[in-house]
Amino acid sequence: MLYAEVILPLPLDTTFTYGVREEMERSVGVGHRVIVPFGKKKFYTGIVTSLSPRIPSNCKDDNGNPFEIKEIVMSLDNYPIVRHPQLKFWEWIADYYLCATGDVYKAAMPAGLKVESETFLESNPDRDEEMTDGLTEREAVIFQLLDHDGKLSVAEIEKKTGLKNVEQVASRMLEKGVIIISEKLVERYRAKKETFVRLTDASQEGLRRGFDAVKNAPKQEALLLALIELSDARHGDSMKLKEVSRQALIERTGVTPAIINAVAKKGVVEVYKKETGRFKFNGICHGTLPQLSDAQSTALDGIHRSWLDHDVTLLHGVTSSGKTEIYQHIINYVLNRGEQVLLLVPEIALTTQLTKRMQDVFGEKVVIYHSKFSDNERVDTWKRMLRTPGEPRVIIGARSAVFLPFGQLGAVIVDEEHEASYKQFDPAPRYNGRDAAMVLARMHGAKTLLGSATPSIETYYKALTGKFGLVELKQRYNDAPLPAIDVVDMLQARKSYNTRGPLATHTLKLAKEALDEGHQIILFQNRRGFAPLARCKMCAWTPKCTNCDVSLTYHRHINRLVCHYCGTEYALPTLCPQCKEPTVEILGYGTERVEEEVEKLFPSRRILRMDLDTTRNKDGYESIIDDFSAHKSDILVGTQMVTKGLDFGNVSVVVVMNADTLINFPDFRSGERAFNMLEQVSGRAGRRDDVEGRVVIQTSTPDHAVIRHVVDHDYPSHFESEIEDRRKHLYPPFTRIIYIYLKHRDVNRLVNIATAYTNRLHALLGNRVYGPDEPAVARIQSLYIRKIMLKVETTASMSKLRQLLRQVYEEMHARPEMKGTIVYYDVDPW
């Protein structure tokens, strides 16, 4: 018997050993999906990581006798679903980001590839009749449904009966023995199959017999002629026939499926089904690479030369300098070598414009992959890449695309590499997509290009010190000038009554001039909802979430207060619950309220809003971007989504409604983030040489260093200021930061646990340990939070640190007061 080590999609930091029966040995290999039992009744889809004819030592007792080893129930595939490099990549992610390999597996693979057992309820076939006596009305409804329909999940029972809290009712029924629990394997993926039609014999003689068979049926004859044309069968070579779908044949001829079946019965054609992907490129691919300017050509040559000496190169190009055109030339170079390209973008919204531009050149070679797609669509992409190692050639995706099964990866391009959106915060693995992509490329022997107008401080530092290559593109495409920036002092504007709602008079004047000239404007407000705060005018009471230590945001379109951390909704009180006066007011401006105010200021203008509330569905981003690009709207109001790499040629004015919320944030990266966001949103203005760009920054601190650097478009000065502060206070890139989070429902117990945990770490790591601290939001979803910070040398071994942290965790976990405490790590927490 063989013994397989198997990863399960659970937060467990180990593999599990299962036996492989002799008759299954040929169908089980490394990277294969297998169904395995776990616990008393559960079944999971595991991934085989290794096979051995010997029983592992950890499966034996102290006397060398083997424990009872469960066996693999079934193998799901006859080929590996995970490639060997992927398994190594998973191990690196788990090791560096201090999480379980099972966490990585769960995040990496689409849910449609994970067949799992699901809990079902059914009536007990061995029940006694008296068991059903005395059932409550709710219990009787559930029992009758199960007795009639058989096995049902809790969700199905709730849907069919309309009852709530079915779990509590079912628990009582289980105790009475009226119902029982059973497990059923559920596979969520459904392959898409399409019907095709082909000639049974495409030789000249075969075609002659075919026409003889349909000569008295004009519609069948028309069908046969169309099939010959569509399949290119006129040359009589059956091996070179193009596949023709039944739908294409119907659209060409107007015949019905019944006529196709009639021709098939005569043996002239064959109708068959085939598994197909859900992605189809229906546009026009002109296949022409864009013409590069002299500056772009110089940058492209610089990238190729840099890659001779460096695995990673930074392309530092100002906004609208034409980085995308350079990406297209690099992609073409890699495709000509027969290799794949991964193009990472920080936001799903950015894939819309970028994908169109890439498909214009590369057509159906381009595939998109991100979480807005359904499980079936993502599984289709995964399987397509497994079937043909070099296909698809160009993958555009958000951070999760790094987990795809690449077979011939030649280059990775990370656009807007500075973006915080590349960081996964919850759940584990809390990885950075940019950093993971660089490791992925290195594992495949591929090169990495990082692109940004405002590189992260760490990346630019590594480029200046020679660890990364550096190529700079300092002028905009077609020599379009960088936008002029006006800074409006909102304190002074309010004192002199030069404001209308959220906008200063000067801002309104520039916006009106731009609109009157037929141009478009963007209003950037980094808060969604209608108003970020509700407050009583009499006693200053502020409504807060009962589950989280945060104030609630008012959303006008649903007339509710919403917690943006846990999603709980509350009614807006008409009376203050503290002083009982009807004096609750809403304060501040979110995107929803800005949109409403702007409608009053510009009643004849068309307005679009782009934030999380308006882009929840898969096509939300695309429809907004397409409408604004086509000038179906004059004004775009949005959160930070509008700052990231979008290309609108007719935008002349961009307004930053409130820069203070970006600058005044308690974090060592607040200056960097504020500069990046302000410079990036400024870059949306004047992107064509015939449209003069103007940016208005409204702020209460006009003399702040970040504002000055943005006004001058002076990234080098901004970098020097930031790097000096980092060096002085030992922040990255001079150290590596790790946060250790502890959560518990009892705040007093948590304080004691956090203190003990910190003391133990301090004994082992000395002055590298800081805290414990209470974070800005100290309770989320009824769990209180404390944070310990580690500042570790960049040369420190993450594997050794992982072992040390595991040791401390096990020591602390043995304490009875640790019961109910959640502990997790966040490496490079930005």
mmCIF file with all atom_site columns, C-alpha atoms in Angstrom, residues 390-543:
data_model
loop_
_atom_site.group_PDB
_atom_site.id
_atom_site.type_symbol
_atom_site.label_atom_id
_atom_site.label_alt_id
_atom_site.label_comp_id
_atom_site.label_asym_id
_atom_site.label_entity_id
_atom_site.label_seq_id
_atom_site.pdbx_PDB_ins_code
_atom_site.Cartn_x
_atom_site.Cartn_y
_atom_site.Cartn_z
_atom_site.occupancy
_atom_site.B_iso_or_equiv
_atom_site.pdbx_formal_charge
_atom_site.auth_seq_id
_atom_site.auth_comp_id
_atom_site.auth_asym_id
_atom_site.auth_atom_id
_atom_site.pdbx_PDB_model_num
ATOM 1   C CA . GLY A 1 390 ? 0.776   27.572 -22.585 1.00 0.00 ? 390 GLY A CA 1
ATOM 2   C CA . GLU A 1 391 ? -2.849  28.725 -22.794 1.00 0.00 ? 391 GLU A CA 1
ATOM 3   C CA . PRO A 1 392 ? -4.273  31.231 -22.278 1.00 0.00 ? 392 PRO A CA 1
ATOM 4   C CA . ARG A 1 393 ? -1.331  33.445 -23.139 1.00 0.00 ? 393 ARG A CA 1
ATOM 5   C CA . VAL A 1 394 ? -2.253  36.688 -21.322 1.00 0.00 ? 394 VAL A CA 1
ATOM 6   C CA . ILE A 1 395 ? -3.970  36.594 -17.930 1.00 0.00 ? 395 ILE A CA 1
ATOM 7   C CA . ILE A 1 396 ? -5.250  39.895 -16.529 1.00 0.00 ? 396 ILE A CA 1
ATOM 8   C CA . GLY A 1 397 ? -6.337  39.676 -12.933 1.00 0.00 ? 397 GLY A CA 1
ATOM 9   C CA . ALA A 1 398 ? -6.450  40.974 -9.397  1.00 0.00 ? 398 ALA A CA 1
ATOM 10  C CA . ARG A 1 399 ? -4.165  39.525 -6.705  1.00 0.00 ? 399 ARG A CA 1
ATOM 11  C CA . SER A 1 400 ? -5.807  36.069 -6.619  1.00 0.00 ? 400 SER A CA 1
ATOM 12  C CA . ALA A 1 401 ? -4.568  35.446 -10.182 1.00 0.00 ? 401 ALA A CA 1
ATOM 13  C CA . VAL A 1 402 ? -1.115  34.574 -8.764  1.00 0.00 ? 402 VAL A CA 1
ATOM 14  C CA . PHE A 1 403 ? -2.558  31.207 -7.711  1.00 0.00 ? 403 PHE A CA 1
ATOM 15  C CA . LEU A 1 404 ? -3.463  30.039 -11.247 1.00 0.00 ? 404 LEU A CA 1
ATOM 16  C CA . PRO A 1 405 ? -1.703  26.900 -12.616 1.00 0.00 ? 405 PRO A CA 1
ATOM 17  C CA . PHE A 1 406 ? 0.816   28.524 -14.947 1.00 0.00 ? 406 PHE A CA 1
ATOM 18  C CA . GLY A 1 407 ? 2.656   26.136 -17.225 1.00 0.00 ? 407 GLY A CA 1
ATOM 19  C CA . GLN A 1 408 ? 4.965   28.428 -19.225 1.00 0.00 ? 408 GLN A CA 1
ATOM 20  C CA . LEU A 1 409 ? 5.107   31.734 -17.356 1.00 0.00 ? 409 LEU A CA 1
ATOM 21  C CA . GLY A 1 410 ? 7.526   34.111 -19.081 1.00 0.00 ? 410 GLY A CA 1
ATOM 22  C CA . ALA A 1 411 ? 6.835   37.492 -17.466 1.00 0.00 ? 411 ALA A CA 1
ATOM 23  C CA . VAL A 1 412 ? 4.804   39.130 -14.689 1.00 0.00 ? 412 VAL A CA 1
ATOM 24  C CA . ILE A 1 413 ? 3.718   42.761 -14.967 1.00 0.00 ? 413 ILE A CA 1
ATOM 25  C CA . VAL A 1 414 ? 2.390   44.436 -11.812 1.00 0.00 ? 414 VAL A CA 1
ATOM 26  C CA . ASP A 1 415 ? 0.574   47.646 -12.741 1.00 0.00 ? 415 ASP A CA 1
ATOM 27  C CA . GLU A 1 416 ? 0.232   50.383 -10.085 1.00 0.00 ? 416 GLU A CA 1
ATOM 28  C CA . GLU A 1 417 ? 2.555   48.343 -7.855  1.00 0.00 ? 417 GLU A CA 1
ATOM 29  C CA . HIS A 1 418 ? 2.247   50.836 -4.971  1.00 0.00 ? 418 HIS A CA 1
ATOM 30  C CA . GLU A 1 419 ? -1.447  50.098 -4.392  1.00 0.00 ? 419 GLU A CA 1
ATOM 31  C CA . ALA A 1 420 ? -2.568  48.891 -0.950  1.00 0.00 ? 420 ALA A CA 1
ATOM 32  C CA . SER A 1 421 ? -5.279  46.849 -2.725  1.00 0.00 ? 421 SER A CA 1
ATOM 33  C CA . TYR A 1 422 ? -2.658  44.198 -3.513  1.00 0.00 ? 422 TYR A CA 1
ATOM 34  C CA . LYS A 1 423 ? -2.682  43.339 0.187   1.00 0.00 ? 423 LYS A CA 1
ATOM 35  C CA . GLN A 1 424 ? -5.131  40.703 1.435   1.00 0.00 ? 424 GLN A CA 1
ATOM 36  C CA . PHE A 1 425 ? -6.251  41.543 4.985   1.00 0.00 ? 425 PHE A CA 1
ATOM 37  C CA . ASP A 1 426 ? -8.889  38.935 5.863   1.00 0.00 ? 426 ASP A CA 1
ATOM 38  C CA . PRO A 1 427 ? -9.062  36.012 5.888   1.00 0.00 ? 427 PRO A CA 1
ATOM 39  C CA . ALA A 1 428 ? -5.674  34.243 5.800   1.00 0.00 ? 428 ALA A CA 1
ATOM 40  C CA . PRO A 1 429 ? -3.398  34.088 3.891   1.00 0.00 ? 429 PRO A CA 1
ATOM 41  C CA . ARG A 1 430 ? -2.744  37.807 4.447   1.00 0.00 ? 430 ARG A CA 1
ATOM 42  C CA . TYR A 1 431 ? -0.427  38.058 1.458   1.00 0.00 ? 431 TYR A CA 1
ATOM 43  C CA . ASN A 1 432 ? 0.667   40.922 -0.771  1.00 0.00 ? 432 ASN A CA 1
ATOM 44  C CA . GLY A 1 433 ? -0.143  40.120 -4.402  1.00 0.00 ? 433 GLY A CA 1
ATOM 45  C CA . ARG A 1 434 ? 2.774   42.210 -5.699  1.00 0.00 ? 434 ARG A CA 1
ATOM 46  C CA . ASP A 1 435 ? 5.394   40.495 -3.517  1.00 0.00 ? 435 ASP A CA 1
ATOM 47  C CA . ALA A 1 436 ? 3.886   37.055 -4.117  1.00 0.00 ? 436 ALA A CA 1
ATOM 48  C CA . ALA A 1 437 ? 3.955   37.714 -7.887  1.00 0.00 ? 437 ALA A CA 1
ATOM 49  C CA . MET A 1 438 ? 7.692   38.449 -7.757  1.00 0.00 ? 438 MET A CA 1
ATOM 50  C CA . VAL A 1 439 ? 8.331   35.142 -5.969  1.00 0.00 ? 439 VAL A CA 1
ATOM 51  C CA . LEU A 1 440 ? 6.039   33.313 -8.417  1.00 0.00 ? 440 LEU A CA 1
ATOM 52  C CA . ALA A 1 441 ? 7.998   34.731 -11.356 1.00 0.00 ? 441 ALA A CA 1
ATOM 53  C CA . ARG A 1 442 ? 11.315  33.739 -9.813  1.00 0.00 ? 442 ARG A CA 1
ATOM 54  C CA . MET A 1 443 ? 10.090  30.177 -9.259  1.00 0.00 ? 443 MET A CA 1
ATOM 55  C CA . HIS A 1 444 ? 9.215   29.956 -12.963 1.00 0.00 ? 444 HIS A CA 1
ATOM 56  C CA . GLY A 1 445 ? 12.427  31.629 -14.128 1.00 0.00 ? 445 GLY A CA 1
ATOM 57  C CA . ALA A 1 446 ? 10.366  34.585 -15.381 1.00 0.00 ? 446 ALA A CA 1
ATOM 58  C CA . LYS A 1 447 ? 11.040  38.328 -15.195 1.00 0.00 ? 447 LYS A CA 1
ATOM 59  C CA . THR A 1 448 ? 8.954   40.904 -13.302 1.00 0.00 ? 448 THR A CA 1
ATOM 60  C CA . LEU A 1 449 ? 8.089   44.470 -14.280 1.00 0.00 ? 449 LEU A CA 1
ATOM 61  C CA . LEU A 1 450 ? 6.650   46.797 -11.630 1.00 0.00 ? 450 LEU A CA 1
ATOM 62  C CA . GLY A 1 451 ? 4.911   49.885 -13.017 1.00 0.00 ? 451 GLY A CA 1
ATOM 63  C CA . SER A 1 452 ? 3.863   53.030 -11.172 1.00 0.00 ? 452 SER A CA 1
ATOM 64  C CA . ALA A 1 453 ? 3.852   56.817 -11.302 1.00 0.00 ? 453 ALA A CA 1
ATOM 65  C CA . THR A 1 454 ? 4.193   56.831 -7.508  1.00 0.00 ? 454 THR A CA 1
ATOM 66  C CA . PRO A 1 455 ? 6.209   53.749 -6.502  1.00 0.00 ? 455 PRO A CA 1
ATOM 67  C CA . SER A 1 456 ? 6.031   52.470 -2.949  1.00 0.00 ? 456 SER A CA 1
ATOM 68  C CA . ILE A 1 457 ? 8.890   53.704 -0.773  1.00 0.00 ? 457 ILE A CA 1
ATOM 69  C CA . GLU A 1 458 ? 10.231  50.143 -0.379  1.00 0.00 ? 458 GLU A CA 1
ATOM 70  C CA . THR A 1 459 ? 10.230  49.466 -4.126  1.00 0.00 ? 459 THR A CA 1
ATOM 71  C CA . TYR A 1 460 ? 11.895  52.753 -5.075  1.00 0.00 ? 460 TYR A CA 1
ATOM 72  C CA . TYR A 1 461 ? 14.522  52.255 -2.357  1.00 0.00 ? 461 TYR A CA 1
ATOM 73  C CA . LYS A 1 462 ? 15.350  48.792 -3.716  1.00 0.00 ? 462 LYS A CA 1
ATOM 74  C CA . ALA A 1 463 ? 15.582  50.246 -7.223  1.00 0.00 ? 463 ALA A CA 1
ATOM 75  C CA . LEU A 1 464 ? 17.932  53.039 -6.133  1.00 0.00 ? 464 LEU A CA 1
ATOM 76  C CA . THR A 1 465 ? 20.148  50.620 -4.190  1.00 0.00 ? 465 THR A CA 1
ATOM 77  C CA . GLY A 1 466 ? 20.464  48.236 -7.138  1.00 0.00 ? 466 GLY A CA 1
ATOM 78  C CA . LYS A 1 467 ? 18.382  45.301 -5.893  1.00 0.00 ? 467 LYS A CA 1
ATOM 79  C CA . PHE A 1 468 ? 15.824  46.073 -8.610  1.00 0.00 ? 468 PHE A CA 1
ATOM 80  C CA . GLY A 1 469 ? 16.440  47.574 -12.023 1.00 0.00 ? 469 GLY A CA 1
ATOM 81  C CA . LEU A 1 470 ? 15.121  51.106 -12.595 1.00 0.00 ? 470 LEU A CA 1
ATOM 82  C CA . VAL A 1 471 ? 13.750  52.657 -15.805 1.00 0.00 ? 471 VAL A CA 1
ATOM 83  C CA . GLU A 1 472 ? 12.188  56.135 -15.699 1.00 0.00 ? 472 GLU A CA 1
ATOM 84  C CA . LEU A 1 473 ? 9.697   57.754 -18.072 1.00 0.00 ? 473 LEU A CA 1
ATOM 85  C CA . LYS A 1 474 ? 9.486   61.411 -17.109 1.00 0.00 ? 474 LYS A CA 1
ATOM 86  C CA . GLN A 1 475 ? 7.203   62.911 -19.769 1.00 0.00 ? 475 GLN A CA 1
ATOM 87  C CA . ARG A 1 476 ? 3.582   62.359 -20.665 1.00 0.00 ? 476 ARG A CA 1
ATOM 88  C CA . TYR A 1 477 ? 2.535   60.787 -23.944 1.00 0.00 ? 477 TYR A CA 1
ATOM 89  C CA . ASN A 1 478 ? 2.556   63.340 -26.810 1.00 0.00 ? 478 ASN A CA 1
ATOM 90  C CA . ASP A 1 479 ? 4.263   65.748 -24.374 1.00 0.00 ? 479 ASP A CA 1
ATOM 91  C CA . ALA A 1 480 ? 0.921   66.603 -22.723 1.00 0.00 ? 480 ALA A CA 1
ATOM 92  C CA . PRO A 1 481 ? 1.681   68.844 -19.705 1.00 0.00 ? 481 PRO A CA 1
ATOM 93  C CA . LEU A 1 482 ? 1.123   67.654 -16.148 1.00 0.00 ? 482 LEU A CA 1
ATOM 94  C CA . PRO A 1 483 ? -2.007  69.271 -14.683 1.00 0.00 ? 483 PRO A CA 1
ATOM 95  C CA . ALA A 1 484 ? -1.783  72.526 -12.764 1.00 0.00 ? 484 ALA A CA 1
ATOM 96  C CA . ILE A 1 485 ? -2.842  72.125 -9.143  1.00 0.00 ? 485 ILE A CA 1
ATOM 97  C CA . ASP A 1 486 ? -4.836  74.681 -7.119  1.00 0.00 ? 486 ASP A CA 1
ATOM 98  C CA . VAL A 1 487 ? -4.914  74.309 -3.334  1.00 0.00 ? 487 VAL A CA 1
ATOM 99  C CA . VAL A 1 488 ? -8.015  75.703 -1.642  1.00 0.00 ? 488 VAL A CA 1
ATOM 100 C CA . ASP A 1 489 ? -7.810  76.513 2.083   1.00 0.00 ? 489 ASP A CA 1
ATOM 101 C CA . MET A 1 490 ? -11.213 75.310 3.280   1.00 0.00 ? 490 MET A CA 1
ATOM 102 C CA . LEU A 1 491 ? -10.836 76.920 6.724   1.00 0.00 ? 491 LEU A CA 1
ATOM 103 C CA . GLN A 1 492 ? -10.418 80.318 5.095   1.00 0.00 ? 492 GLN A CA 1
ATOM 104 C CA . ALA A 1 493 ? -13.160 79.582 2.542   1.00 0.00 ? 493 ALA A CA 1
ATOM 105 C CA . ARG A 1 494 ? -15.675 78.744 5.279   1.00 0.00 ? 494 ARG A CA 1
ATOM 106 C CA . LYS A 1 495 ? -14.732 81.819 7.346   1.00 0.00 ? 495 LYS A CA 1
ATOM 107 C CA . SER A 1 496 ? -15.324 84.053 4.336   1.00 0.00 ? 496 SER A CA 1
ATOM 108 C CA . TYR A 1 497 ? -18.514 82.165 3.337   1.00 0.00 ? 497 TYR A CA 1
ATOM 109 C CA . ASN A 1 498 ? -16.975 81.126 0.010   1.00 0.00 ? 498 ASN A CA 1
ATOM 110 C CA . THR A 1 499 ? -18.467 77.628 -0.009  1.00 0.00 ? 499 THR A CA 1
ATOM 111 C CA . ARG A 1 500 ? -21.589 76.019 -1.387  1.00 0.00 ? 500 ARG A CA 1
ATOM 112 C CA . GLY A 1 501 ? -22.183 72.687 0.279   1.00 0.00 ? 501 GLY A CA 1
ATOM 113 C CA . PRO A 1 502 ? -18.986 70.609 0.096   1.00 0.00 ? 502 PRO A CA 1
ATOM 114 C CA . LEU A 1 503 ? -17.375 72.765 -2.621  1.00 0.00 ? 503 LEU A CA 1
ATOM 115 C CA . ALA A 1 504 ? -15.498 76.035 -2.419  1.00 0.00 ? 504 ALA A CA 1
ATOM 116 C CA . THR A 1 505 ? -16.592 78.887 -4.714  1.00 0.00 ? 505 THR A CA 1
ATOM 117 C CA . HIS A 1 506 ? -13.278 78.672 -6.582  1.00 0.00 ? 506 HIS A CA 1
ATOM 118 C CA . THR A 1 507 ? -13.824 74.937 -7.157  1.00 0.00 ? 507 THR A CA 1
ATOM 119 C CA . LEU A 1 508 ? -17.346 75.561 -8.472  1.00 0.00 ? 508 LEU A CA 1
ATOM 120 C CA . LYS A 1 509 ? -16.078 78.226 -10.874 1.00 0.00 ? 509 LYS A CA 1
ATOM 121 C CA . LEU A 1 510 ? -13.471 75.886 -12.420 1.00 0.00 ? 510 LEU A CA 1
ATOM 122 C CA . ALA A 1 511 ? -15.967 72.994 -12.614 1.00 0.00 ? 511 ALA A CA 1
ATOM 123 C CA . LYS A 1 512 ? -18.573 75.173 -14.357 1.00 0.00 ? 512 LYS A CA 1
ATOM 124 C CA . GLU A 1 513 ? -16.024 76.475 -16.888 1.00 0.00 ? 513 GLU A CA 1
ATOM 125 C CA . ALA A 1 514 ? -14.904 72.932 -17.721 1.00 0.00 ? 514 ALA A CA 1
ATOM 126 C CA . LEU A 1 515 ? -18.471 71.695 -18.182 1.00 0.00 ? 515 LEU A CA 1
ATOM 127 C CA . ASP A 1 516 ? -19.410 74.699 -20.319 1.00 0.00 ? 516 ASP A CA 1
ATOM 128 C CA . GLU A 1 517 ? -16.452 73.890 -22.607 1.00 0.00 ? 517 GLU A CA 1
ATOM 129 C CA . GLY A 1 518 ? -17.808 70.362 -23.092 1.00 0.00 ? 518 GLY A CA 1
ATOM 130 C CA . HIS A 1 519 ? -15.299 68.673 -20.811 1.00 0.00 ? 519 HIS A CA 1
ATOM 131 C CA . GLN A 1 520 ? -15.892 66.252 -17.941 1.00 0.00 ? 520 GLN A CA 1
ATOM 132 C CA . ILE A 1 521 ? -14.987 66.478 -14.256 1.00 0.00 ? 521 ILE A CA 1
ATOM 133 C CA . ILE A 1 522 ? -14.196 63.953 -11.508 1.00 0.00 ? 522 ILE A CA 1
ATOM 134 C CA . LEU A 1 523 ? -15.050 64.571 -7.842  1.00 0.00 ? 523 LEU A CA 1
ATOM 135 C CA . PHE A 1 524 ? -13.032 62.387 -5.454  1.00 0.00 ? 524 PHE A CA 1
ATOM 136 C CA . GLN A 1 525 ? -14.455 61.814 -1.961  1.00 0.00 ? 525 GLN A CA 1
ATOM 137 C CA . ASN A 1 526 ? -12.950 58.909 -0.060  1.00 0.00 ? 526 ASN A CA 1
ATOM 138 C CA . ARG A 1 527 ? -16.061 58.079 1.961   1.00 0.00 ? 527 ARG A CA 1
ATOM 139 C CA . ARG A 1 528 ? -19.044 56.134 0.680   1.00 0.00 ? 528 ARG A CA 1
ATOM 140 C CA . GLY A 1 529 ? -22.583 56.445 1.978   1.00 0.00 ? 529 GLY A CA 1
ATOM 141 C CA . PHE A 1 530 ? -24.577 59.630 2.462   1.00 0.00 ? 530 PHE A CA 1
ATOM 142 C CA . ALA A 1 531 ? -22.957 60.985 5.621   1.00 0.00 ? 531 ALA A CA 1
ATOM 143 C CA . PRO A 1 532 ? -20.166 59.510 7.771   1.00 0.00 ? 532 PRO A CA 1
ATOM 144 C CA . LEU A 1 533 ? -21.641 60.672 11.066  1.00 0.00 ? 533 LEU A CA 1
ATOM 145 C CA . ALA A 1 534 ? -24.979 61.097 12.842  1.00 0.00 ? 534 ALA A CA 1
ATOM 146 C CA . ARG A 1 535 ? -25.074 63.148 16.049  1.00 0.00 ? 535 ARG A CA 1
ATOM 147 C CA . CYS A 1 536 ? -27.516 64.713 18.473  1.00 0.00 ? 536 CYS A CA 1
ATOM 148 C CA . LYS A 1 537 ? -27.307 68.513 18.374  1.00 0.00 ? 537 LYS A CA 1
ATOM 149 C CA . MET A 1 538 ? -28.314 68.772 22.035  1.00 0.00 ? 538 MET A CA 1
ATOM 150 C CA . CYS A 1 539 ? -26.150 66.208 23.856  1.00 0.00 ? 539 CYS A CA 1
ATOM 151 C CA . ALA A 1 540 ? -23.636 65.130 21.145  1.00 0.00 ? 540 ALA A CA 1
ATOM 152 C CA . TRP A 1 541 ? -24.761 61.458 21.338  1.00 0.00 ? 541 TRP A CA 1
ATOM 153 C CA . THR A 1 542 ? -23.448 59.481 18.372  1.00 0.00 ? 542 THR A CA 1
ATOM 154 C CA . PRO A 1 543 ? -24.954 56.135 17.262  1.00 0.00 ? 543 PRO A CA 1
#
